[in-house]
């Protein structure tokens, strides 16, 4: 297979080891799968280090870590496992008054009992909002791909969705379509000053609501319900408003920055909408100018009164493409930005989770001197191989949706993706499929990194699958109909250059 591909692309370093590495990765992956109630329900977060005689160092099934696992199982048509995983998660959806509707961060079977963590057992005692938002997305992808409409429209699933929607669609003090969360509420689960409306949560909310709509529409086909109709109207409106909000306040390019820097500040009153968050031009960081260059664009990390977070978050931006939140020209502007900043974002181990890292006093104040989130480490500028497949899938899905758009750029992106894939293939087996990598180039295995981390292994397998085995399977990730025309992501293309 390596040979066939390298004929098409001369820049690829052929490696006779490709098939071997993939086979070995598949073996590791099989060992991560564990049973709940007698059948396989998902993967543990990490396998033990083979040379250490320890028990599993991360033996729980994390909902977020199982996102790539479930997508991979869909590509393998192993639908029973995905359905069982979804069902177990659904059984564990919280029913207690204060957290009703929340899905667990992780769970494990102990004896005959299922032990779930809704945040009460985590270091910071914070609930993972992303776990709850991912569930409807995974459920819809499963239903769409397997054709199991019976499951999708079952009372159990429909009830779960309504419980989740109750957590989002309710009046708040803010009156904005975003979901407010505390620090540490998603993949970044140690203090990183990501409270408020962090990009990853908001983009996931967008994907989650869209998936809920799809699942509700399924149920609507089978029976009339005024209540369901009302929910559908409200959810569609919410999705629309959320997208407009994020494109207006989070999307930046060199052009939008020039407008933002010269806006008036301190505006009161009904008709003064040029600077709703009263952002002073002084808060715009110096590095942004080169970072954006002329034609790059990205979604910033957060928007809070007077204090936007300009850091770049790889996962939120990739999901912005996959879920069709960004228009297609915006997606290409994001690709240009990654290409331009590849020394930072890809470097030796693709790809960096968040850029730039905080250091000195800022690190002390904003992370509470967190020793794991040391500059260039872990969430604070560390490199996570598990993130590459999300970005890779964004490129590949974009190419399928828009095969004739900017072929030169897309050729460069494909080459970047190939090189990133090879750098993982060449390093990860030697580095024991580590969880994360440290330092400005991401060369060193993370200081506290676990090894044989499931999403590192399965992320690589997914990329291999999309690049080599069945490229059309990337459409599994499209939230629209199977092999449909893609999201309505051209509709708002006019907003590309608007602040
Ligand atoms: C760490 C990561 C989190 C992940 C978990 C299990 O806590 O920060 O994102 O889900 O490990 O791998």
GROMACS .gro file of C-alpha atoms and ligand atoms in nm:
model
  511
    1UNK     CA    1   0.000   0.000   0.000
    2UNK     CA    2   0.282   0.236   0.085
    3UNK     CA    3   0.431   0.174  -0.259
    4UNK     CA    4   0.108   0.245  -0.443
    5UNK     CA    5   0.066   0.573  -0.262
    6UNK     CA    6   0.422   0.696  -0.302
    7UNK     CA    7   0.388   0.668  -0.677
    8UNK     CA    8   0.115   0.928  -0.658
    9UNK     CA    9   0.299   1.156  -0.420
   10UNK     CA   10   0.674   1.188  -0.456
   11UNK     CA   11   0.717   1.383  -0.132
   12UNK     CA   12   0.620   1.084   0.078
   13UNK     CA   13   0.903   0.896   0.238
   14UNK     CA   14   0.825   0.537   0.157
   15UNK     CA   15   0.852   0.309   0.454
   16UNK     CA   16   0.846  -0.064   0.427
   17UNK     CA   17   0.730  -0.061   0.789
   18UNK     CA   18   0.395   0.101   0.729
   19UNK     CA   19   0.192  -0.219   0.714
   20UNK     CA   20   0.376  -0.360   1.013
   21UNK     CA   21   0.313  -0.048   1.226
   22UNK     CA   22  -0.054  -0.048   1.133
   23UNK     CA   23  -0.093  -0.418   1.218
   24UNK     CA   24   0.075  -0.368   1.554
   25UNK     CA   25  -0.142  -0.062   1.628
   26UNK     CA   26  -0.450  -0.271   1.552
   27UNK     CA   27  -0.334  -0.533   1.801
   28UNK     CA   28  -0.283  -0.268   2.069
   29UNK     CA   29  -0.625  -0.127   1.992
   30UNK     CA   30  -0.797  -0.464   2.040
   31UNK     CA   31  -0.641  -0.484   2.385
   32UNK     CA   32  -0.797  -0.151   2.487
   33UNK     CA   33  -1.153  -0.283   2.439
   34UNK     CA   34  -1.329  -0.392   2.757
   35UNK     CA   35  -1.664  -0.541   2.848
   36UNK     CA   36  -1.951  -0.396   3.045
   37UNK     CA   37  -2.240  -0.624   3.138
   38UNK     CA   38  -2.090  -0.907   2.939
   39UNK     CA   39  -2.022  -0.739   2.605
   40UNK     CA   40  -1.762  -0.499   2.469
   41UNK     CA   41  -1.862  -0.140   2.541
   42UNK     CA   42  -1.557   0.071   2.460
   43UNK     CA   43  -1.190   0.135   2.532
   44UNK     CA   44  -0.993   0.214   2.844
   45UNK     CA   45  -0.808   0.546   2.825
   46UNK     CA   46  -0.461   0.387   2.828
   47UNK     CA   47  -0.298   0.047   2.841
   48UNK     CA   48  -0.032  -0.032   3.096
   49UNK     CA   49   0.330   0.014   3.000
   50UNK     CA   50   0.436  -0.335   2.888
   51UNK     CA   51   0.771  -0.324   3.069
   52UNK     CA   52   0.609  -0.220   3.398
   53UNK     CA   53   0.432  -0.469   3.612
   54UNK     CA   54   0.148  -0.239   3.708
   55UNK     CA   55  -0.227  -0.259   3.688
   56UNK     CA   56  -0.394  -0.060   3.408
   57UNK     CA   57  -0.294   0.298   3.476
   58UNK     CA   58  -0.606   0.439   3.320
   59UNK     CA   59  -0.863   0.166   3.321
   60UNK     CA   60  -1.185   0.366   3.286
   61UNK     CA   61  -1.394   0.424   2.975
   62UNK     CA   62  -1.383   0.799   2.913
   63UNK     CA   63  -1.661   0.925   2.693
   64UNK     CA   64  -1.442   1.180   2.515
   65UNK     CA   65  -1.153   0.937   2.461
   66UNK     CA   66  -1.402   0.698   2.303
   67UNK     CA   67  -1.505   0.946   2.032
   68UNK     CA   68  -1.228   0.833   1.792
   69UNK     CA   69  -1.281   0.475   1.911
   70UNK     CA   70  -1.648   0.481   1.812
   71UNK     CA   71  -1.577   0.651   1.479
   72UNK     CA   72  -1.312   0.389   1.407
   73UNK     CA   73  -1.553   0.108   1.499
   74UNK     CA   74  -1.806   0.260   1.258
   75UNK     CA   75  -1.546   0.240   0.982
   76UNK     CA   76  -1.501  -0.127   1.074
   77UNK     CA   77  -1.879  -0.182   1.070
   78UNK     CA   78  -1.861  -0.311   1.429
   79UNK     CA   79  -2.198  -0.159   1.508
   80UNK     CA   80  -2.285  -0.378   1.809
   81UNK     CA   81  -2.009  -0.227   2.018
   82UNK     CA   82  -2.107   0.130   1.929
   83UNK     CA   83  -2.470   0.063   2.012
   84UNK     CA   84  -2.378  -0.098   2.342
   85UNK     CA   85  -2.150   0.196   2.430
   86UNK     CA   86  -2.429   0.443   2.351
   87UNK     CA   87  -2.676   0.242   2.557
   88UNK     CA   88  -2.449   0.215   2.861
   89UNK     CA   89  -2.384   0.592   2.849
   90UNK     CA   90  -2.757   0.651   2.822
   91UNK     CA   91  -2.826   0.428   3.122
   92UNK     CA   92  -2.576   0.638   3.313
   93UNK     CA   93  -2.727   0.974   3.220
   94UNK     CA   94  -2.774   1.148   3.553
   95UNK     CA   95  -3.120   1.151   3.709
   96UNK     CA   96  -3.038   1.345   4.026
   97UNK     CA   97  -3.201   1.685   4.054
   98UNK     CA   98  -2.899   1.912   4.019
   99UNK     CA   99  -2.732   1.730   3.730
  100UNK     CA  100  -3.028   1.569   3.556
  101UNK     CA  101  -2.942   1.498   3.191
  102UNK     CA  102  -2.562   1.506   3.232
  103UNK     CA  103  -2.363   1.217   3.082
  104UNK     CA  104  -2.066   1.080   3.277
  105UNK     CA  105  -1.705   1.180   3.207
  106UNK     CA  106  -1.601   0.817   3.253
  107UNK     CA  107  -1.725   0.486   3.390
  108UNK     CA  108  -1.597   0.146   3.490
  109UNK     CA  109  -1.746  -0.184   3.605
  110UNK     CA  110  -1.661  -0.292   3.956
  111UNK     CA  111  -1.801  -0.627   4.046
  112UNK     CA  112  -2.161  -0.613   3.931
  113UNK     CA  113  -2.190  -0.238   3.969
  114UNK     CA  114  -2.121   0.040   3.722
  115UNK     CA  115  -1.926   0.324   3.874
  116UNK     CA  116  -1.965   0.655   3.688
  117UNK     CA  117  -1.784   0.985   3.737
  118UNK     CA  118  -1.985   1.301   3.678
  119UNK     CA  119  -1.701   1.513   3.811
  120UNK     CA  120  -1.733   1.417   4.175
  121UNK     CA  121  -1.425   1.192   4.153
  122UNK     CA  122  -1.201   1.404   3.929
  123UNK     CA  123  -0.909   1.607   4.068
  124UNK     CA  124  -1.079   1.942   4.021
  125UNK     CA  125  -1.433   1.806   4.083
  126UNK     CA  126  -1.552   1.955   3.755
  127UNK     CA  127  -1.816   1.802   3.529
  128UNK     CA  128  -1.711   1.736   3.170
  129UNK     CA  129  -1.958   1.927   2.958
  130UNK     CA  130  -1.804   1.789   2.638
  131UNK     CA  131  -1.897   1.431   2.731
  132UNK     CA  132  -2.267   1.521   2.735
  133UNK     CA  133  -2.241   1.718   2.411
  134UNK     CA  134  -2.058   1.438   2.230
  135UNK     CA  135  -2.324   1.176   2.304
  136UNK     CA  136  -2.591   1.297   2.056
  137UNK     CA  137  -2.320   1.349   1.791
  138UNK     CA  138  -2.199   0.990   1.827
  139UNK     CA  139  -2.555   0.865   1.841
  140UNK     CA  140  -2.649   1.042   1.518
  141UNK     CA  141  -2.331   0.928   1.338
  142UNK     CA  142  -2.411   0.571   1.444
  143UNK     CA  143  -2.775   0.587   1.334
  144UNK     CA  144  -2.688   0.754   1.005
  145UNK     CA  145  -2.414   0.509   0.920
  146UNK     CA  146  -2.564   0.183   1.046
  147UNK     CA  147  -2.918   0.266   0.937
  148UNK     CA  148  -3.044   0.165   1.284
  149UNK     CA  149  -3.334   0.409   1.284
  150UNK     CA  150  -3.518   0.198   1.536
  151UNK     CA  151  -3.256   0.281   1.797
  152UNK     CA  152  -3.250   0.649   1.698
  153UNK     CA  153  -3.624   0.690   1.728
  154UNK     CA  154  -3.663   0.469   2.036
  155UNK     CA  155  -3.825   0.623   2.339
  156UNK     CA  156  -3.509   0.574   2.540
  157UNK     CA  157  -3.292   0.774   2.300
  158UNK     CA  158  -3.555   1.043   2.246
  159UNK     CA  159  -3.596   1.086   2.621
  160UNK     CA  160  -3.220   1.114   2.666
  161UNK     CA  161  -3.208   1.389   2.406
  162UNK     CA  162  -3.489   1.584   2.572
  163UNK     CA  163  -3.313   1.560   2.909
  164UNK     CA  164  -2.995   1.692   2.753
  165UNK     CA  165  -3.176   1.972   2.571
  166UNK     CA  166  -3.329   2.078   2.905
  167UNK     CA  167  -2.974   2.162   3.015
  168UNK     CA  168  -2.925   2.399   2.724
  169UNK     CA  169  -3.257   2.542   2.609
  170UNK     CA  170  -3.365   2.739   2.911
  171UNK     CA  171  -3.371   3.106   3.004
  172UNK     CA  172  -3.047   3.248   3.148
  173UNK     CA  173  -2.922   3.582   3.277
  174UNK     CA  174  -2.702   3.625   2.968
  175UNK     CA  175  -2.955   3.591   2.690
  176UNK     CA  176  -2.688   3.471   2.445
  177UNK     CA  177  -2.696   3.135   2.262
  178UNK     CA  178  -2.369   3.010   2.423
  179UNK     CA  179  -2.331   2.765   2.707
  180UNK     CA  180  -2.138   2.901   3.008
  181UNK     CA  181  -1.899   2.659   3.174
  182UNK     CA  182  -1.634   2.669   3.446
  183UNK     CA  183  -1.260   2.617   3.384
  184UNK     CA  184  -1.163   2.251   3.310
  185UNK     CA  185  -1.501   2.145   3.165
  186UNK     CA  186  -1.375   1.969   2.850
  187UNK     CA  187  -1.067   1.792   2.712
  188UNK     CA  188  -0.866   2.064   2.886
  189UNK     CA  189  -0.958   1.941   3.232
  190UNK     CA  190  -0.696   2.119   3.441
  191UNK     CA  191  -0.687   2.497   3.501
  192UNK     CA  192  -0.606   2.685   3.181
  193UNK     CA  193  -0.830   2.993   3.211
  194UNK     CA  194  -1.081   2.843   2.971
  195UNK     CA  195  -1.399   2.930   3.162
  196UNK     CA  196  -1.694   3.119   3.015
  197UNK     CA  197  -1.769   3.029   2.656
  198UNK     CA  198  -1.461   2.834   2.537
  199UNK     CA  199  -1.452   2.757   2.168
  200UNK     CA  200  -1.444   2.379   2.197
  201UNK     CA  201  -1.758   2.369   2.411
  202UNK     CA  202  -1.947   2.611   2.188
  203UNK     CA  203  -1.856   2.435   1.864
  204UNK     CA  204  -1.947   2.104   2.021
  205UNK     CA  205  -2.276   2.253   2.131
  206UNK     CA  206  -2.337   2.346   1.768
  207UNK     CA  207  -2.264   1.989   1.650
  208UNK     CA  208  -2.463   1.845   1.936
  209UNK     CA  209  -2.775   2.051   1.870
  210UNK     CA  210  -2.758   1.972   1.501
  211UNK     CA  211  -2.741   1.603   1.585
  212UNK     CA  212  -3.034   1.636   1.827
  213UNK     CA  213  -3.234   1.795   1.545
  214UNK     CA  214  -3.156   1.503   1.315
  215UNK     CA  215  -3.258   1.251   1.581
  216UNK     CA  216  -3.578   1.439   1.665
  217UNK     CA  217  -3.668   1.459   1.296
  218UNK     CA  218  -3.634   1.082   1.285
  219UNK     CA  219  -3.884   1.040   1.564
  220UNK     CA  220  -4.112   1.304   1.406
  221UNK     CA  221  -4.139   1.087   1.095
  222UNK     CA  222  -4.299   0.812   1.301
  223UNK     CA  223  -4.549   1.007   1.506
  224UNK     CA  224  -4.704   1.351   1.549
  225UNK     CA  225  -4.612   1.547   1.856
  226UNK     CA  226  -4.675   1.916   1.917
  227UNK     CA  227  -4.417   1.915   2.192
  228UNK     CA  228  -4.154   1.774   1.958
  229UNK     CA  229  -4.245   2.030   1.693
  230UNK     CA  230  -4.194   2.311   1.942
  231UNK     CA  231  -3.862   2.169   2.051
  232UNK     CA  232  -3.753   2.142   1.688
  233UNK     CA  233  -3.840   2.505   1.616
  234UNK     CA  234  -3.655   2.625   1.925
  235UNK     CA  235  -3.348   2.409   1.865
  236UNK     CA  236  -3.320   2.515   1.499
  237UNK     CA  237  -3.337   2.880   1.603
  238UNK     CA  238  -3.075   2.821   1.872
  239UNK     CA  239  -2.837   2.655   1.625
  240UNK     CA  240  -2.880   2.943   1.385
  241UNK     CA  241  -2.819   3.207   1.652
  242UNK     CA  242  -2.522   3.020   1.795
  243UNK     CA  243  -2.355   2.998   1.456
  244UNK     CA  244  -2.410   3.366   1.385
  245UNK     CA  245  -2.275   3.453   1.729
  246UNK     CA  246  -1.959   3.245   1.688
  247UNK     CA  247  -1.889   3.367   1.336
  248UNK     CA  248  -1.938   3.725   1.446
  249UNK     CA  249  -1.738   3.722   1.768
  250UNK     CA  250  -1.483   3.440   1.734
  251UNK     CA  251  -1.380   3.440   1.368
  252UNK     CA  252  -1.074   3.659   1.298
  253UNK     CA  253  -0.867   3.738   0.992
  254UNK     CA  254  -0.618   4.012   0.915
  255UNK     CA  255  -0.907   4.215   0.772
  256UNK     CA  256  -1.135   4.172   1.072
  257UNK     CA  257  -0.849   4.262   1.306
  258UNK     CA  258  -0.796   4.591   1.128
  259UNK     CA  259  -1.159   4.674   1.184
  260UNK     CA  260  -1.155   4.555   1.545
  261UNK     CA  261  -0.849   4.762   1.635
  262UNK     CA  262  -1.014   5.084   1.522
  263UNK     CA  263  -1.356   5.033   1.675
  264UNK     CA  264  -1.491   5.278   1.928
  265UNK     CA  265  -1.488   5.162   2.291
  266UNK     CA  266  -1.705   5.245   2.593
  267UNK     CA  267  -2.030   5.241   2.398
  268UNK     CA  268  -2.364   5.254   2.578
  269UNK     CA  269  -2.714   5.237   2.443
  270UNK     CA  270  -2.931   5.035   2.211
  271UNK     CA  271  -2.787   5.133   1.878
  272UNK     CA  272  -2.416   5.106   1.954
  273UNK     CA  273  -2.319   4.760   1.839
  274UNK     CA  274  -1.970   4.798   1.704
  275UNK     CA  275  -1.797   4.671   2.015
  276UNK     CA  276  -2.047   4.473   2.224
  277UNK     CA  277  -1.778   4.322   2.447
  278UNK     CA  278  -1.598   4.654   2.498
  279UNK     CA  279  -1.263   4.514   2.387
  280UNK     CA  280  -0.976   4.763   2.411
  281UNK     CA  281  -0.726   4.753   2.122
  282UNK     CA  282  -0.443   4.704   2.374
  283UNK     CA  283  -0.553   4.346   2.447
  284UNK     CA  284  -0.472   4.233   2.093
  285UNK     CA  285  -0.148   4.033   2.120
  286UNK     CA  286   0.160   4.117   1.908
  287UNK     CA  287   0.205   3.765   1.776
  288UNK     CA  288  -0.131   3.781   1.601
  289UNK     CA  289  -0.004   3.985   1.306
  290UNK     CA  290   0.241   3.728   1.175
  291UNK     CA  291   0.018   3.440   1.287
  292UNK     CA  292  -0.268   3.556   1.063
  293UNK     CA  293  -0.056   3.681   0.771
  294UNK     CA  294  -0.266   3.805   0.482
  295UNK     CA  295  -0.508   3.529   0.413
  296UNK     CA  296  -0.527   3.317   0.727
  297UNK     CA  297  -0.821   3.298   0.965
  298UNK     CA  298  -0.930   3.108   1.275
  299UNK     CA  299  -1.179   3.096   1.557
  300UNK     CA  300  -1.037   3.250   1.874
  301UNK     CA  301  -1.053   3.056   2.200
  302UNK     CA  302  -1.311   3.251   2.397
  303UNK     CA  303  -1.500   3.579   2.417
  304UNK     CA  304  -1.559   3.751   2.750
  305UNK     CA  305  -1.635   4.112   2.828
  306UNK     CA  306  -1.315   4.308   2.764
  307UNK     CA  307  -1.107   3.991   2.751
  308UNK     CA  308  -1.109   3.784   2.434
  309UNK     CA  309  -0.882   3.478   2.447
  310UNK     CA  310  -0.680   3.490   2.125
  311UNK     CA  311  -0.513   3.154   2.182
  312UNK     CA  312  -0.551   2.903   1.899
  313UNK     CA  313  -0.717   2.573   1.997
  314UNK     CA  314  -0.672   2.294   1.745
  315UNK     CA  315  -0.971   2.083   1.839
  316UNK     CA  316  -1.230   2.363   1.842
  317UNK     CA  317  -1.108   2.485   1.504
  318UNK     CA  318  -1.107   2.137   1.348
  319UNK     CA  319  -1.458   2.072   1.476
  320UNK     CA  320  -1.563   2.408   1.331
  321UNK     CA  321  -1.478   2.257   0.989
  322UNK     CA  322  -1.617   1.909   1.046
  323UNK     CA  323  -1.950   2.032   1.180
  324UNK     CA  324  -1.984   2.284   0.898
  325UNK     CA  325  -1.989   2.581   1.136
  326UNK     CA  326  -1.724   2.756   0.924
  327UNK     CA  327  -1.809   2.840   0.565
  328UNK     CA  328  -1.595   2.671   0.301
  329UNK     CA  329  -1.383   2.985   0.231
  330UNK     CA  330  -1.333   3.019   0.606
  331UNK     CA  331  -1.221   2.657   0.627
  332UNK     CA  332  -0.961   2.725   0.360
  333UNK     CA  333  -0.846   3.038   0.547
  334UNK     CA  334  -0.799   2.814   0.852
  335UNK     CA  335  -0.599   2.564   0.643
  336UNK     CA  336  -0.376   2.849   0.521
  337UNK     CA  337  -0.320   2.957   0.879
  338UNK     CA  338  -0.215   2.608   0.986
  339UNK     CA  339   0.016   2.580   0.685
  340UNK     CA  340   0.171   2.918   0.763
  341UNK     CA  341   0.222   2.823   1.130
  342UNK     CA  342   0.314   2.461   1.079
  343UNK     CA  343   0.642   2.499   1.270
  344UNK     CA  344   0.434   2.576   1.576
  345UNK     CA  345   0.128   2.364   1.523
  346UNK     CA  346   0.276   2.050   1.369
  347UNK     CA  347   0.650   2.072   1.445
  348UNK     CA  348   0.796   1.730   1.537
  349UNK     CA  349   0.475   1.577   1.669
  350UNK     CA  350   0.146   1.692   1.520
  351UNK     CA  351  -0.042   1.857   1.664
  352UNK     CA  352  -0.023   2.126   1.932
  353UNK     CA  353  -0.333   2.155   2.145
  354UNK     CA  354  -0.321   2.528   2.220
  355UNK     CA  355  -0.096   2.813   2.109
  356UNK     CA  356   0.082   3.010   2.248
  357UNK     CA  357   0.156   2.867   2.593
  358UNK     CA  358   0.133   3.085   2.904
  359UNK     CA  359   0.445   3.132   3.111
  360UNK     CA  360   0.581   3.326   3.411
  361UNK     CA  361   0.330   3.521   3.612
  362UNK     CA  362   0.052   3.450   3.366
  363UNK     CA  363   0.106   3.075   3.409
  364UNK     CA  364   0.112   3.118   3.788
  365UNK     CA  365  -0.206   3.322   3.801
  366UNK     CA  366  -0.411   3.154   3.536
  367UNK     CA  367  -0.327   2.787   3.596
  368UNK     CA  368  -0.280   2.823   3.973
  369UNK     CA  369   0.085   2.715   3.920
  370UNK     CA  370  -0.033   2.380   3.781
  371UNK     CA  371   0.281   2.167   3.749
  372UNK     CA  372   0.132   1.954   3.471
  373UNK     CA  373   0.036   2.258   3.264
  374UNK     CA  374   0.392   2.392   3.268
  375UNK     CA  375   0.476   2.604   2.959
  376UNK     CA  376   0.508   2.384   2.648
  377UNK     CA  377   0.362   2.090   2.831
  378UNK     CA  378   0.030   1.903   2.849
  379UNK     CA  379  -0.260   2.140   2.772
  380UNK     CA  380  -0.038   2.449   2.786
  381UNK     CA  381   0.126   2.423   2.444
  382UNK     CA  382   0.188   2.046   2.453
  383UNK     CA  383   0.153   1.828   2.143
  384UNK     CA  384  -0.121   1.564   2.130
  385UNK     CA  385  -0.096   1.308   1.850
  386UNK     CA  386  -0.463   1.223   1.911
  387UNK     CA  387  -0.565   1.561   1.767
  388UNK     CA  388  -0.418   1.512   1.420
  389UNK     CA  389  -0.699   1.295   1.284
  390UNK     CA  390  -0.959   1.565   1.358
  391UNK     CA  391  -0.764   1.817   1.153
  392UNK     CA  392  -0.679   1.560   0.886
  393UNK     CA  393  -1.045   1.462   0.853
  394UNK     CA  394  -1.134   1.832   0.816
  395UNK     CA  395  -0.904   1.859   0.516
  396UNK     CA  396  -1.021   1.534   0.360
  397UNK     CA  397  -1.389   1.607   0.413
  398UNK     CA  398  -1.344   1.957   0.272
  399UNK     CA  399  -1.183   1.811  -0.037
  400UNK     CA  400  -1.475   1.573  -0.088
  401UNK     CA  401  -1.733   1.845  -0.039
  402UNK     CA  402  -1.551   2.095  -0.263
  403UNK     CA  403  -1.328   1.901  -0.503
  404UNK     CA  404  -1.258   2.199  -0.728
  405UNK     CA  405  -1.187   2.467  -0.468
  406UNK     CA  406  -0.832   2.609  -0.449
  407UNK     CA  407  -0.658   2.296  -0.573
  408UNK     CA  408  -0.316   2.446  -0.512
  409UNK     CA  409  -0.385   2.506  -0.144
  410UNK     CA  410  -0.556   2.170  -0.102
  411UNK     CA  411  -0.255   1.999  -0.264
  412UNK     CA  412  -0.031   2.166  -0.008
  413UNK     CA  413  -0.264   2.063   0.272
  414UNK     CA  414  -0.264   1.702   0.156
  415UNK     CA  415   0.118   1.708   0.150
  416UNK     CA  416   0.124   1.856   0.501
  417UNK     CA  417  -0.111   1.583   0.616
  418UNK     CA  418   0.100   1.310   0.456
  419UNK     CA  419   0.414   1.443   0.622
  420UNK     CA  420   0.237   1.465   0.958
  421UNK     CA  421   0.109   1.111   0.918
  422UNK     CA  422   0.461   0.987   0.844
  423UNK     CA  423   0.609   1.168   1.136
  424UNK     CA  424   0.361   0.992   1.363
  425UNK     CA  425   0.421   0.659   1.194
  426UNK     CA  426   0.796   0.692   1.236
  427UNK     CA  427   0.789   0.806   1.598
  428UNK     CA  428   0.487   0.672   1.782
  429UNK     CA  429   0.584   0.303   1.801
  430UNK     CA  430   0.925   0.402   1.938
  431UNK     CA  431   0.764   0.645   2.182
  432UNK     CA  432   0.515   0.381   2.295
  433UNK     CA  433   0.210   0.564   2.164
  434UNK     CA  434   0.249   0.834   2.426
  435UNK     CA  435  -0.039   1.054   2.535
  436UNK     CA  436   0.131   1.389   2.474
  437UNK     CA  437   0.467   1.549   2.390
  438UNK     CA  438   0.648   1.847   2.541
  439UNK     CA  439   0.866   2.140   2.437
  440UNK     CA  440   0.851   2.404   2.162
  441UNK     CA  441   0.899   2.143   1.891
  442UNK     CA  442   0.705   1.864   2.061
  443UNK     CA  443   1.001   1.627   2.045
  444UNK     CA  444   1.006   1.500   2.401
  445UNK     CA  445   0.759   1.252   2.541
  446UNK     CA  446   0.537   1.440   2.786
  447UNK     CA  447   0.683   1.462   3.132
  448UNK     CA  448   0.386   1.287   3.293
  449UNK     CA  449   0.259   1.124   2.978
  450UNK     CA  450   0.095   0.785   2.991
  451UNK     CA  451   0.201   0.534   2.728
  452UNK     CA  452  -0.010   0.318   2.497
  453UNK     CA  453  -0.279   0.583   2.515
  454UNK     CA  454  -0.588   0.465   2.332
  455UNK     CA  455  -0.675   0.780   2.143
  456UNK     CA  456  -0.315   0.813   2.024
  457UNK     CA  457  -0.334   0.462   1.880
  458UNK     CA  458  -0.684   0.486   1.736
  459UNK     CA  459  -0.633   0.842   1.607
  460UNK     CA  460  -0.344   0.710   1.400
  461UNK     CA  461  -0.551   0.415   1.278
  462UNK     CA  462  -0.832   0.647   1.175
  463UNK     CA  463  -0.598   0.867   0.975
  464UNK     CA  464  -0.452   0.559   0.811
  465UNK     CA  465  -0.803   0.443   0.728
  466UNK     CA  466  -0.905   0.775   0.571
  467UNK     CA  467  -0.578   0.817   0.380
  468UNK     CA  468  -0.521   0.463   0.263
  469UNK     CA  469  -0.806   0.220   0.314
  470UNK     CA  470  -1.144   0.383   0.246
  471UNK     CA  471  -1.119   0.759   0.183
  472UNK     CA  472  -1.497   0.781   0.136
  473UNK     CA  473  -1.547   0.682   0.501
  474UNK     CA  474  -1.452   1.033   0.608
  475UNK     CA  475  -1.811   1.115   0.514
  476UNK     CA  476  -1.922   0.919   0.820
  477UNK     CA  477  -1.830   1.241   1.002
  478UNK     CA  478  -2.058   1.457   0.795
  479UNK     CA  479  -2.354   1.551   1.012
  480UNK     CA  480  -2.580   1.558   0.707
  481UNK     CA  481  -2.728   1.254   0.532
  482UNK     CA  482  -2.494   0.970   0.447
  483UNK     CA  483  -2.302   1.059   0.132
  484UNK     CA  484  -2.512   1.374   0.109
  485UNK     CA  485  -2.394   1.711  -0.010
  486UNK     CA  486  -2.256   1.835   0.321
  487UNK     CA  487  -2.356   2.104   0.564
  488UNK     CA  488  -2.510   2.435   0.469
  489UNK     CA  489  -2.164   2.578   0.501
  490UNK     CA  490  -2.165   2.807   0.202
  491UNK     CA  491  -2.473   2.993   0.306
  492UNK     CA  492  -2.292   3.242   0.528
  493UNK     CA  493  -1.981   3.283   0.313
  494UNK     CA  494  -2.044   3.655   0.304
  495UNK     CA  495  -1.954   3.674   0.671
  496UNK     CA  496  -1.597   3.559   0.604
  497UNK     CA  497  -1.455   3.905   0.614
  498UNK     CA  498  -1.692   4.055   0.864
  499UNK     CA  499  -1.593   4.113   1.225
  500LIG     C1  500  -0.656   1.354   3.093
  500LIG     C2  501  -0.691   1.447   2.978
  500LIG     C3  502  -0.836   1.425   2.937
  500LIG     C4  503  -0.857   1.277   2.902
  500LIG     C5  504  -0.815   1.189   3.019
  500LIG     C6  505  -0.819   1.042   2.985
  500LIG     O1  506  -0.730   1.385   3.207
  500LIG     O2  507  -0.670   1.580   3.015
  500LIG     O3  508  -0.868   1.508   2.830
  500LIG     O4  509  -0.988   1.253   2.869
  500LIG     O5  510  -0.683   1.219   3.057
  500LIG     O6  511  -0.730   1.013   2.880
   0.00000   0.00000   0.00000
